[in-house]
Amino acid sequence: NTMSMVSTSMLSVEAAKRYAGGFDDPARLASSFAGVAGNTDTNGIIVRGNAPKYVQWKMEGIEIPNPNHFGDLKVIGGGALTALSSQMLANSDFSTGAFPAEYNNALSGVFDINLRKGNDQKQEHTFQLGIIGIDASSEGPLKKGARSSYLFNYRYSTLALLRPVLPENANSIQYQDLSFKLNFPTRRAGTFTVWGLGLADKAFAEAKTDSSLWVYEADKSDDRIEQYTGVAGIRHQYFVNDRTSLHTTLATTAGFVDWNTKRMNENGELRPGSSIDNVTQNIILKSVMNKKFSHRHVNKTGVVFTGMYYQLQLSNAVEAQQAPAPLVNTSGFSTLLSAYSSSMLSLTDQLTLTTGVNAQLFTLNGNYTLEP
């Protein structure tokens, strides 16, 4: 992003592969930057002391949910393992402050991810097998002689594959993910791109039947977790002339969490304890115009419409003998409207100025902001 001139680092796929113990995970690579911390248990990114949940994730210019397996289930954000395969990623930006005007609603950092387009000349295939899973990807032209291309990657957890030979309760984590990008350039109508990411996670922990082994509350709890996240979008890029381009994206994001816990009583009976059933879905329409007024002035102006739907259900039983009582049972829809404009001015050959403004309106409460 040419507007990101300070507090921003470009992450290359090559660098992610070379990072020791990084599992080709761009989040773990980012934790090596100044002002950024992480830990070995998760890939949560802590920017200047802010919780990982405050990091904003973007893909192809669209804000997306946490793209990590078992994301946001522990350590206030982050996850266990990235769902972004190195086979799919192009160079991306990680910003820790001094954001350009196009970034809003970010209290910590911004991870702006780009997907590369597939090879439009010949087909190529990759298969990998490692401790985190099997990985299969393919790319190539959709039609011989045309410039259109496809690229996809699928990964399945190694533990799930070894489930039949593993000891009891050793295969408690299962995950899989699929990502893709289709590129359709045309002669006069611009370039159309279809992209997406989907991940499915399952985990369980069984209660210990021997009460003499109960030390912590979790020892007598039976947990079942299912989590699904999906992102898909259609992007159109059109060059009005050699100085102006227009980028329009229609996308949707969805997340689903189903977490049920049963607690074992003194009689060895499993009774319903707590349950979480959360569904969130966003519909996003974004349009951005890039304009080069001169060799010294470049402007980027955009508008974003985000429709947000949620359905939240939460229940909990205080005692093992009691039935779960509903704590939250609600649903709703609201919208967030935002617009921005930023310019980069080359005042001299050695002095560059970036400036911009961002405006937001949240229709749920009528709150609006106007920020430089």
mmCIF file of C-alpha atoms in Angstrom:
data_model
loop_
_atom_site.group_PDB
_atom_site.id
_atom_site.type_symbol
_atom_site.label_atom_id
_atom_site.label_comp_id
_atom_site.label_asym_id
_atom_site.label_seq_id
_atom_site.Cartn_x
_atom_site.Cartn_y
_atom_site.Cartn_z
ATOM 1 C CA ASN A 1 0.000 0.000 0.000
ATOM 2 C CA THR A 2 1.739 3.159 -1.189
ATOM 3 C CA MET A 3 -0.165 5.241 1.373
ATOM 4 C CA SER A 4 1.419 3.253 4.255
ATOM 5 C CA MET A 5 4.769 4.968 4.636
ATOM 6 C CA VAL A 6 5.556 4.461 8.340
ATOM 7 C CA SER A 7 4.842 1.760 10.968
ATOM 8 C CA THR A 8 4.154 -0.716 8.169
ATOM 9 C CA SER A 9 6.098 -3.794 7.075
ATOM 10 C CA MET A 10 5.599 -5.815 3.936
ATOM 11 C CA LEU A 11 5.419 -9.553 4.587
ATOM 12 C CA SER A 12 6.609 -11.814 1.817
ATOM 13 C CA VAL A 13 5.801 -15.498 1.515
ATOM 14 C CA GLU A 14 9.512 -16.228 1.236
ATOM 15 C CA ALA A 15 10.166 -14.571 4.603
ATOM 16 C CA ALA A 16 7.340 -16.509 6.266
ATOM 17 C CA LYS A 17 8.815 -19.792 5.049
ATOM 18 C CA ARG A 18 12.237 -18.978 6.466
ATOM 19 C CA TYR A 19 11.017 -17.968 9.929
ATOM 20 C CA ALA A 20 12.073 -20.685 12.412
ATOM 21 C CA GLY A 21 9.087 -22.396 14.036
ATOM 22 C CA GLY A 22 6.675 -20.230 12.066
ATOM 23 C CA PHE A 23 4.657 -23.028 10.385
ATOM 24 C CA ASP A 24 4.435 -20.726 7.293
ATOM 25 C CA ASP A 25 2.235 -18.531 9.487
ATOM 26 C CA PRO A 26 2.390 -14.779 8.696
ATOM 27 C CA ALA A 27 1.054 -13.963 12.175
ATOM 28 C CA ARG A 28 3.992 -15.680 13.857
ATOM 29 C CA LEU A 29 6.356 -13.833 11.532
ATOM 30 C CA ALA A 30 4.757 -10.502 12.517
ATOM 31 C CA SER A 31 5.422 -11.260 16.196
ATOM 32 C CA SER A 32 9.149 -10.740 15.531
ATOM 33 C CA PHE A 33 8.658 -7.042 14.685
ATOM 34 C CA ALA A 34 9.447 -4.220 17.101
ATOM 35 C CA GLY A 35 6.486 -3.402 19.348
ATOM 36 C CA VAL A 36 4.807 -6.748 18.574
ATOM 37 C CA ALA A 37 4.721 -9.769 20.882
ATOM 38 C CA GLY A 38 3.372 -13.303 20.669
ATOM 39 C CA ASN A 39 3.510 -16.609 22.525
ATOM 40 C CA THR A 40 4.198 -20.237 21.711
ATOM 41 C CA ASP A 41 0.711 -21.543 22.548
ATOM 42 C CA THR A 42 -1.191 -19.477 19.963
ATOM 43 C CA ASN A 43 -0.505 -17.184 17.044
ATOM 44 C CA GLY A 44 -2.175 -14.175 18.661
ATOM 45 C CA ILE A 45 -0.546 -10.846 17.777
ATOM 46 C CA ILE A 46 -0.064 -8.384 20.653
ATOM 47 C CA VAL A 47 0.704 -4.918 19.287
ATOM 48 C CA ARG A 48 2.012 -2.473 21.897
ATOM 49 C CA GLY A 49 0.175 -4.306 24.684
ATOM 50 C CA ASN A 50 -3.230 -4.479 22.955
ATOM 51 C CA ALA A 51 -5.152 -7.770 22.987
ATOM 52 C CA PRO A 52 -4.970 -9.914 19.805
ATOM 53 C CA LYS A 53 -8.724 -9.502 19.239
ATOM 54 C CA TYR A 54 -8.123 -5.830 18.376
ATOM 55 C CA VAL A 55 -6.042 -6.707 15.295
ATOM 56 C CA GLN A 56 -8.043 -6.056 12.141
ATOM 57 C CA TRP A 57 -7.743 -8.692 9.416
ATOM 58 C CA LYS A 58 -8.353 -7.732 5.794
ATOM 59 C CA MET A 59 -8.319 -9.878 2.674
ATOM 60 C CA GLU A 60 -8.324 -8.354 -0.799
ATOM 61 C CA GLY A 61 -9.215 -5.036 0.854
ATOM 62 C CA ILE A 62 -12.229 -6.442 2.784
ATOM 63 C CA GLU A 63 -12.395 -6.779 6.576
ATOM 64 C CA ILE A 64 -12.758 -10.461 7.483
ATOM 65 C CA PRO A 65 -13.144 -12.504 10.695
ATOM 66 C CA ASN A 66 -10.100 -13.976 12.394
ATOM 67 C CA PRO A 67 -8.605 -16.321 9.705
ATOM 68 C CA ASN A 68 -7.111 -18.751 12.223
ATOM 69 C CA HIS A 69 -8.232 -22.183 13.292
ATOM 70 C CA PHE A 70 -9.986 -22.052 16.686
ATOM 71 C CA GLY A 71 -9.756 -18.271 16.492
ATOM 72 C CA ASP A 72 -11.031 -16.056 19.321
ATOM 73 C CA LEU A 73 -11.660 -19.045 21.615
ATOM 74 C CA LYS A 74 -8.729 -18.316 23.942
ATOM 75 C CA VAL A 75 -6.215 -15.603 24.949
ATOM 76 C CA ILE A 76 -8.658 -12.844 23.903
ATOM 77 C CA GLY A 77 -8.126 -13.411 20.200
ATOM 78 C CA GLY A 78 -5.625 -15.202 18.042
ATOM 79 C CA GLY A 79 -5.905 -18.883 17.264
ATOM 80 C CA ALA A 80 -4.013 -22.153 17.131
ATOM 81 C CA LEU A 81 -2.904 -22.189 13.497
ATOM 82 C CA THR A 82 -3.353 -20.006 10.450
ATOM 83 C CA ALA A 83 -5.834 -21.000 7.735
ATOM 84 C CA LEU A 84 -3.801 -19.027 5.180
ATOM 85 C CA SER A 85 -1.608 -21.310 3.117
ATOM 86 C CA SER A 86 1.703 -19.987 1.805
ATOM 87 C CA GLN A 87 0.657 -21.398 -1.574
ATOM 88 C CA MET A 88 -2.060 -18.724 -1.769
ATOM 89 C CA LEU A 89 -0.456 -15.590 -0.367
ATOM 90 C CA ALA A 90 1.021 -12.662 -2.230
ATOM 91 C CA ASN A 91 2.987 -9.900 -0.547
ATOM 92 C CA SER A 92 0.914 -8.394 2.284
ATOM 93 C CA ASP A 93 1.162 -5.423 4.663
ATOM 94 C CA PHE A 94 1.194 -5.390 8.461
ATOM 95 C CA SER A 95 0.636 -1.968 10.062
ATOM 96 C CA THR A 96 1.147 -1.220 13.750
ATOM 97 C CA GLY A 97 0.140 2.453 13.750
ATOM 98 C CA ALA A 98 -0.139 5.684 11.755
ATOM 99 C CA PHE A 99 -2.759 4.025 9.564
ATOM 100 C CA PRO A 100 -3.708 5.469 6.188
ATOM 101 C CA ALA A 101 -7.209 6.934 5.975
ATOM 102 C CA GLU A 102 -8.704 3.774 4.487
ATOM 103 C CA TYR A 103 -8.187 1.796 7.719
ATOM 104 C CA ASN A 104 -10.717 2.364 10.512
ATOM 105 C CA ASN A 105 -12.080 0.521 13.537
ATOM 106 C CA ALA A 106 -8.591 -0.774 14.345
ATOM 107 C CA LEU A 107 -7.273 -0.283 17.886
ATOM 108 C CA SER A 108 -4.184 -2.470 17.583
ATOM 109 C CA GLY A 109 -2.778 -3.352 14.160
ATOM 110 C CA VAL A 110 -3.971 -4.054 10.627
ATOM 111 C CA PHE A 111 -3.058 -7.183 8.689
ATOM 112 C CA ASP A 112 -3.834 -6.484 5.012
ATOM 113 C CA ILE A 113 -3.608 -9.794 3.130
ATOM 114 C CA ASN A 114 -3.492 -10.279 -0.630
ATOM 115 C CA LEU A 115 -3.991 -13.507 -2.568
ATOM 116 C CA ARG A 116 -1.876 -14.093 -5.624
ATOM 117 C CA LYS A 117 -3.402 -15.053 -8.954
ATOM 118 C CA GLY A 118 -2.764 -18.469 -10.473
ATOM 119 C CA ASN A 119 -0.438 -19.262 -13.347
ATOM 120 C CA ASP A 120 -2.278 -18.428 -16.601
ATOM 121 C CA GLN A 121 0.292 -20.191 -18.816
ATOM 122 C CA LYS A 122 0.533 -23.747 -17.490
ATOM 123 C CA GLN A 123 -0.845 -25.999 -14.767
ATOM 124 C CA GLU A 124 1.131 -26.572 -11.587
ATOM 125 C CA HIS A 125 0.315 -28.805 -8.617
ATOM 126 C CA THR A 126 1.741 -29.066 -5.112
ATOM 127 C CA PHE A 127 1.298 -31.666 -2.386
ATOM 128 C CA GLN A 128 2.748 -31.342 1.110
ATOM 129 C CA LEU A 129 2.644 -33.531 4.192
ATOM 130 C CA GLY A 130 3.708 -32.263 7.599
ATOM 131 C CA ILE A 131 2.920 -32.280 11.297
ATOM 132 C CA ILE A 132 0.142 -29.710 10.875
ATOM 133 C CA GLY A 133 -1.671 -31.447 8.032
ATOM 134 C CA ILE A 134 -1.740 -32.503 4.406
ATOM 135 C CA ASP A 135 -1.764 -29.671 1.896
ATOM 136 C CA ALA A 136 -2.815 -29.901 -1.756
ATOM 137 C CA SER A 137 -2.910 -26.981 -4.181
ATOM 138 C CA SER A 138 -3.332 -26.501 -7.906
ATOM 139 C CA GLU A 139 -3.184 -23.591 -10.320
ATOM 140 C CA GLY A 140 -3.328 -22.991 -14.036
ATOM 141 C CA PRO A 141 -5.295 -21.463 -16.913
ATOM 142 C CA LEU A 142 -9.046 -22.033 -16.993
ATOM 143 C CA LYS A 143 -8.981 -22.121 -20.772
ATOM 144 C CA LYS A 144 -6.078 -22.741 -23.090
ATOM 145 C CA GLY A 145 -4.995 -19.550 -24.799
ATOM 146 C CA ALA A 146 -7.048 -17.323 -22.488
ATOM 147 C CA ARG A 147 -5.648 -15.133 -19.700
ATOM 148 C CA SER A 148 -8.027 -16.432 -17.034
ATOM 149 C CA SER A 149 -6.619 -18.583 -14.245
ATOM 150 C CA TYR A 150 -7.506 -20.509 -11.107
ATOM 151 C CA LEU A 151 -5.728 -21.176 -7.836
ATOM 152 C CA PHE A 152 -6.916 -23.202 -4.865
ATOM 153 C CA ASN A 153 -5.505 -24.862 -1.765
ATOM 154 C CA TYR A 154 -7.001 -27.463 0.585
ATOM 155 C CA ARG A 155 -5.601 -28.611 3.921
ATOM 156 C CA TYR A 156 -6.683 -31.345 6.324
ATOM 157 C CA SER A 157 -5.295 -31.908 9.807
ATOM 158 C CA THR A 158 -2.781 -34.698 10.342
ATOM 159 C CA LEU A 159 -4.338 -35.672 13.687
ATOM 160 C CA ALA A 160 -7.679 -36.323 12.000
ATOM 161 C CA LEU A 161 -5.995 -38.593 9.451
ATOM 162 C CA LEU A 162 -4.275 -40.585 12.205
ATOM 163 C CA ARG A 163 -7.450 -40.874 14.263
ATOM 164 C CA PRO A 164 -7.874 -44.676 13.843
ATOM 165 C CA VAL A 165 -4.391 -45.427 15.256
ATOM 166 C CA LEU A 166 -4.213 -42.794 17.991
ATOM 167 C CA PRO A 167 -4.971 -43.570 21.649
ATOM 168 C CA GLU A 168 -8.287 -42.525 23.142
ATOM 169 C CA ASN A 169 -8.786 -38.772 23.511
ATOM 170 C CA ALA A 170 -5.541 -38.029 21.622
ATOM 171 C CA ASN A 171 -7.369 -36.875 18.491
ATOM 172 C CA SER A 172 -9.355 -34.119 20.139
ATOM 173 C CA ILE A 173 -8.492 -31.451 17.532
ATOM 174 C CA GLN A 174 -9.612 -31.609 13.909
ATOM 175 C CA TYR A 175 -9.529 -28.847 11.305
ATOM 176 C CA GLN A 176 -9.602 -28.244 7.574
ATOM 177 C CA ASP A 177 -9.577 -25.205 5.297
ATOM 178 C CA LEU A 178 -10.093 -24.319 1.644
ATOM 179 C CA SER A 179 -9.032 -21.137 -0.161
ATOM 180 C CA PHE A 180 -9.318 -20.164 -3.810
ATOM 181 C CA LYS A 181 -8.963 -17.334 -6.303
ATOM 182 C CA LEU A 182 -10.291 -17.153 -9.869
ATOM 183 C CA ASN A 183 -9.091 -14.427 -12.219
ATOM 184 C CA PHE A 184 -11.032 -13.359 -15.347
ATOM 185 C CA PRO A 185 -9.445 -10.518 -17.345
ATOM 186 C CA THR A 186 -11.467 -9.101 -20.252
ATOM 187 C CA ARG A 187 -10.528 -6.872 -23.178
ATOM 188 C CA ARG A 188 -12.791 -3.914 -22.416
ATOM 189 C CA ALA A 189 -14.807 -4.613 -19.257
ATOM 190 C CA GLY A 190 -11.867 -4.823 -16.850
ATOM 191 C CA THR A 191 -10.812 -7.730 -14.661
ATOM 192 C CA PHE A 192 -13.151 -9.842 -12.548
ATOM 193 C CA THR A 193 -11.863 -11.793 -9.558
ATOM 194 C CA VAL A 194 -13.662 -14.370 -7.400
ATOM 195 C CA TRP A 195 -11.969 -15.344 -4.135
ATOM 196 C CA GLY A 196 -12.811 -17.069 -0.896
ATOM 197 C CA LEU A 197 -11.681 -18.783 2.282
ATOM 198 C CA GLY A 198 -13.448 -21.359 4.416
ATOM 199 C CA LEU A 199 -12.392 -23.196 7.558
ATOM 200 C CA ALA A 200 -13.998 -25.802 9.787
ATOM 201 C CA ASP A 201 -12.786 -26.682 13.289
ATOM 202 C CA LYS A 202 -13.851 -29.337 15.748
ATOM 203 C CA ALA A 203 -12.512 -30.099 19.214
ATOM 204 C CA PHE A 204 -13.637 -32.093 22.210
ATOM 205 C CA ALA A 205 -12.480 -32.960 25.716
ATOM 206 C CA GLU A 206 -13.966 -35.827 27.712
ATOM 207 C CA ALA A 207 -14.626 -35.720 31.434
ATOM 208 C CA LYS A 208 -12.666 -37.992 33.760
ATOM 209 C CA THR A 209 -14.970 -40.668 35.144
ATOM 210 C CA ASP A 210 -12.809 -41.231 38.236
ATOM 211 C CA SER A 211 -13.730 -38.472 40.717
ATOM 212 C CA SER A 212 -10.440 -38.974 42.595
ATOM 213 C CA LEU A 213 -8.689 -37.455 39.548
ATOM 214 C CA TRP A 214 -10.738 -34.262 39.676
ATOM 215 C CA VAL A 215 -8.406 -31.364 40.402
ATOM 216 C CA TYR A 216 -9.810 -28.614 38.206
ATOM 217 C CA GLU A 217 -13.314 -27.844 37.049
ATOM 218 C CA ALA A 218 -12.339 -28.904 33.516
ATOM 219 C CA ASP A 219 -11.567 -32.435 34.764
ATOM 220 C CA LYS A 220 -15.275 -33.160 35.218
ATOM 221 C CA SER A 221 -16.432 -31.314 32.093
ATOM 222 C CA ASP A 222 -17.263 -32.770 28.706
ATOM 223 C CA ASP A 223 -16.712 -30.168 25.946
ATOM 224 C CA ARG A 224 -17.770 -30.254 22.293
ATOM 225 C CA ILE A 225 -16.778 -27.328 20.054
ATOM 226 C CA GLU A 226 -17.604 -26.727 16.404
ATOM 227 C CA GLN A 227 -16.526 -23.553 14.652
ATOM 228 C CA TYR A 228 -16.995 -22.530 11.017
ATOM 229 C CA THR A 229 -15.811 -19.397 9.228
ATOM 230 C CA GLY A 230 -16.361 -18.420 5.619
ATOM 231 C CA VAL A 231 -15.412 -15.490 3.386
ATOM 232 C CA ALA A 232 -16.211 -14.975 -0.288
ATOM 233 C CA GLY A 233 -16.098 -12.006 -2.623
ATOM 234 C CA ILE A 234 -16.333 -10.779 -6.203
ATOM 235 C CA ARG A 235 -14.044 -7.939 -7.262
ATOM 236 C CA HIS A 236 -14.107 -5.834 -10.419
ATOM 237 C CA GLN A 237 -11.125 -3.734 -11.459
ATOM 238 C CA TYR A 238 -11.614 -1.241 -14.296
ATOM 239 C CA PHE A 239 -9.213 1.302 -15.730
ATOM 240 C CA VAL A 240 -11.155 4.387 -16.802
ATOM 241 C CA ASN A 241 -8.017 5.808 -18.396
ATOM 242 C CA ASP A 242 -4.270 5.708 -17.827
ATOM 243 C CA ARG A 243 -4.664 7.895 -14.715
ATOM 244 C CA THR A 244 -7.863 6.558 -13.092
ATOM 245 C CA SER A 245 -8.907 3.087 -11.928
ATOM 246 C CA LEU A 246 -12.030 1.880 -10.142
ATOM 247 C CA HIS A 247 -12.149 -1.151 -7.828
ATOM 248 C CA THR A 248 -15.524 -2.488 -6.641
ATOM 249 C CA THR A 249 -15.995 -5.499 -4.351
ATOM 250 C CA LEU A 250 -19.102 -7.301 -3.129
ATOM 251 C CA ALA A 251 -18.316 -9.745 -0.333
ATOM 252 C CA THR A 252 -19.871 -11.675 2.514
ATOM 253 C CA THR A 253 -18.383 -13.083 5.708
ATOM 254 C CA ALA A 254 -19.936 -15.579 8.112
ATOM 255 C CA GLY A 255 -19.022 -17.164 11.407
ATOM 256 C CA PHE A 256 -20.650 -19.911 13.479
ATOM 257 C CA VAL A 257 -19.717 -21.210 16.936
ATOM 258 C CA ASP A 258 -21.447 -24.124 18.681
ATOM 259 C CA TRP A 259 -19.910 -24.898 22.082
ATOM 260 C CA ASN A 260 -21.654 -27.310 24.460
ATOM 261 C CA THR A 261 -20.412 -28.336 27.878
ATOM 262 C CA LYS A 262 -21.700 -31.086 30.142
ATOM 263 C CA ARG A 263 -20.622 -31.474 33.761
ATOM 264 C CA MET A 264 -20.345 -34.745 35.620
ATOM 265 C CA ASN A 265 -22.038 -34.906 39.016
ATOM 266 C CA GLU A 266 -21.037 -37.001 42.023
ATOM 267 C CA ASN A 267 -23.043 -39.951 40.654
ATOM 268 C CA GLY A 268 -21.007 -40.046 37.450
ATOM 269 C CA GLU A 269 -23.840 -38.611 35.334
ATOM 270 C CA LEU A 270 -23.218 -36.009 32.661
ATOM 271 C CA ARG A 271 -25.675 -33.128 32.968
ATOM 272 C CA PRO A 272 -26.025 -30.122 30.599
ATOM 273 C CA GLY A 273 -23.791 -27.296 31.788
ATOM 274 C CA SER A 274 -23.426 -24.417 29.355
ATOM 275 C CA SER A 275 -23.938 -23.771 25.665
ATOM 276 C CA ILE A 276 -22.933 -21.080 23.188
ATOM 277 C CA ASP A 277 -24.632 -20.789 19.805
ATOM 278 C CA ASN A 278 -23.424 -17.700 17.942
ATOM 279 C CA VAL A 279 -23.994 -16.781 14.296
ATOM 280 C CA THR A 280 -22.613 -13.637 12.658
ATOM 281 C CA GLN A 281 -22.791 -12.560 9.031
ATOM 282 C CA ASN A 282 -21.660 -9.423 7.215
ATOM 283 C CA ILE A 283 -22.482 -8.200 3.722
ATOM 284 C CA ILE A 284 -19.921 -5.717 2.417
ATOM 285 C CA LEU A 285 -19.940 -3.437 -0.613
ATOM 286 C CA LYS A 286 -16.779 -1.440 -1.235
ATOM 287 C CA SER A 287 -15.810 0.866 -4.075
ATOM 288 C CA VAL A 288 -12.452 2.613 -4.392
ATOM 289 C CA MET A 289 -11.182 5.066 -7.003
ATOM 290 C CA ASN A 290 -7.471 5.635 -7.538
ATOM 291 C CA LYS A 291 -6.599 8.863 -9.310
ATOM 292 C CA LYS A 292 -3.216 10.148 -10.438
ATOM 293 C CA PHE A 293 -3.629 13.897 -10.830
ATOM 294 C CA SER A 294 0.038 14.390 -11.659
ATOM 295 C CA HIS A 295 3.399 12.786 -11.057
ATOM 296 C CA ARG A 296 3.390 14.544 -7.666
ATOM 297 C CA HIS A 297 -0.206 13.923 -6.500
ATOM 298 C CA VAL A 298 -1.941 10.530 -6.132
ATOM 299 C CA ASN A 299 -5.358 10.170 -4.472
ATOM 300 C CA LYS A 300 -7.350 7.194 -3.196
ATOM 301 C CA THR A 301 -11.040 7.704 -2.326
ATOM 302 C CA GLY A 302 -13.489 5.016 -1.276
ATOM 303 C CA VAL A 303 -16.830 4.190 0.312
ATOM 304 C CA VAL A 304 -17.749 1.064 2.282
ATOM 305 C CA PHE A 305 -21.192 -0.271 3.235
ATOM 306 C CA THR A 306 -21.296 -3.078 5.816
ATOM 307 C CA GLY A 307 -24.524 -4.808 6.828
ATOM 308 C CA MET A 308 -24.111 -6.802 10.048
ATOM 309 C CA TYR A 309 -26.409 -9.590 11.225
ATOM 310 C CA TYR A 310 -26.012 -11.481 14.490
ATOM 311 C CA GLN A 311 -27.800 -14.202 16.428
ATOM 312 C CA LEU A 312 -26.516 -14.891 19.939
ATOM 313 C CA GLN A 313 -27.612 -17.582 22.376
ATOM 314 C CA LEU A 314 -25.915 -18.296 25.682
ATOM 315 C CA SER A 315 -27.070 -20.473 28.585
ATOM 316 C CA ASN A 316 -25.414 -21.742 31.737
ATOM 317 C CA ALA A 317 -26.172 -23.964 34.724
ATOM 318 C CA VAL A 318 -24.722 -22.701 37.996
ATOM 319 C CA GLU A 319 -24.877 -26.116 39.684
ATOM 320 C CA ALA A 320 -24.469 -29.573 38.153
ATOM 321 C CA GLN A 321 -27.992 -30.574 39.231
ATOM 322 C CA GLN A 322 -29.665 -27.504 37.712
ATOM 323 C CA ALA A 323 -30.954 -27.081 34.179
ATOM 324 C CA PRO A 324 -29.148 -24.447 32.060
ATOM 325 C CA ALA A 325 -30.751 -21.003 32.295
ATOM 326 C CA PRO A 326 -30.733 -18.685 29.269
ATOM 327 C CA LEU A 327 -28.478 -15.664 29.710
ATOM 328 C CA VAL A 328 -28.598 -14.220 26.183
ATOM 329 C CA ASN A 329 -31.070 -14.932 23.395
ATOM 330 C CA THR A 330 -31.174 -12.177 20.802
ATOM 331 C CA SER A 331 -30.666 -11.330 17.140
ATOM 332 C CA GLY A 332 -30.436 -8.156 15.131
ATOM 333 C CA PHE A 333 -29.174 -6.283 12.096
ATOM 334 C CA SER A 334 -27.397 -2.966 11.695
ATOM 335 C CA THR A 335 -25.197 -1.138 9.223
ATOM 336 C CA LEU A 336 -21.878 0.691 9.258
ATOM 337 C CA LEU A 337 -21.232 3.308 6.587
ATOM 338 C CA SER A 338 -17.764 4.704 6.033
ATOM 339 C CA ALA A 339 -15.952 6.874 3.508
ATOM 340 C CA TYR A 340 -12.399 8.056 3.185
ATOM 341 C CA SER A 341 -10.046 10.028 0.986
ATOM 342 C CA SER A 342 -6.256 10.068 1.151
ATOM 343 C CA SER A 343 -3.572 11.731 -0.920
ATOM 344 C CA MET A 344 0.161 11.314 -1.327
ATOM 345 C CA LEU A 345 1.979 14.495 -2.358
ATOM 346 C CA SER A 346 5.586 14.571 -3.517
ATOM 347 C CA LEU A 347 6.518 18.073 -2.361
ATOM 348 C CA THR A 348 10.140 17.678 -3.438
ATOM 349 C CA ASP A 349 12.324 14.825 -4.603
ATOM 350 C CA GLN A 350 13.164 14.090 -0.960
ATOM 351 C CA LEU A 351 9.974 15.138 0.879
ATOM 352 C CA THR A 352 6.629 13.305 0.665
ATOM 353 C CA LEU A 353 3.388 14.167 2.475
ATOM 354 C CA THR A 354 0.486 11.782 3.070
ATOM 355 C CA THR A 355 -2.796 13.142 4.395
ATOM 356 C CA GLY A 356 -6.411 12.028 4.517
ATOM 357 C CA VAL A 357 -9.716 11.889 6.330
ATOM 358 C CA ASN A 358 -12.047 9.056 7.376
ATOM 359 C CA ALA A 359 -15.753 9.297 8.267
ATOM 360 C CA GLN A 360 -18.039 6.661 9.815
ATOM 361 C CA LEU A 361 -21.727 6.352 10.693
ATOM 362 C CA PHE A 362 -23.086 3.496 12.827
ATOM 363 C CA THR A 363 -26.834 3.339 12.268
ATOM 364 C CA LEU A 364 -27.587 1.324 15.433
ATOM 365 C CA ASN A 365 -27.014 4.297 17.718
ATOM 366 C CA GLY A 366 -26.524 7.109 15.212
ATOM 367 C CA ASN A 367 -22.931 7.657 16.316
ATOM 368 C CA TYR A 368 -20.604 9.172 13.741
ATOM 369 C CA THR A 369 -16.907 10.051 13.625
ATOM 370 C CA LEU A 370 -14.793 12.279 11.434
ATOM 371 C CA GLU A 371 -11.080 11.666 11.889
ATOM 372 C CA PRO A 372 -7.893 12.906 10.208
#
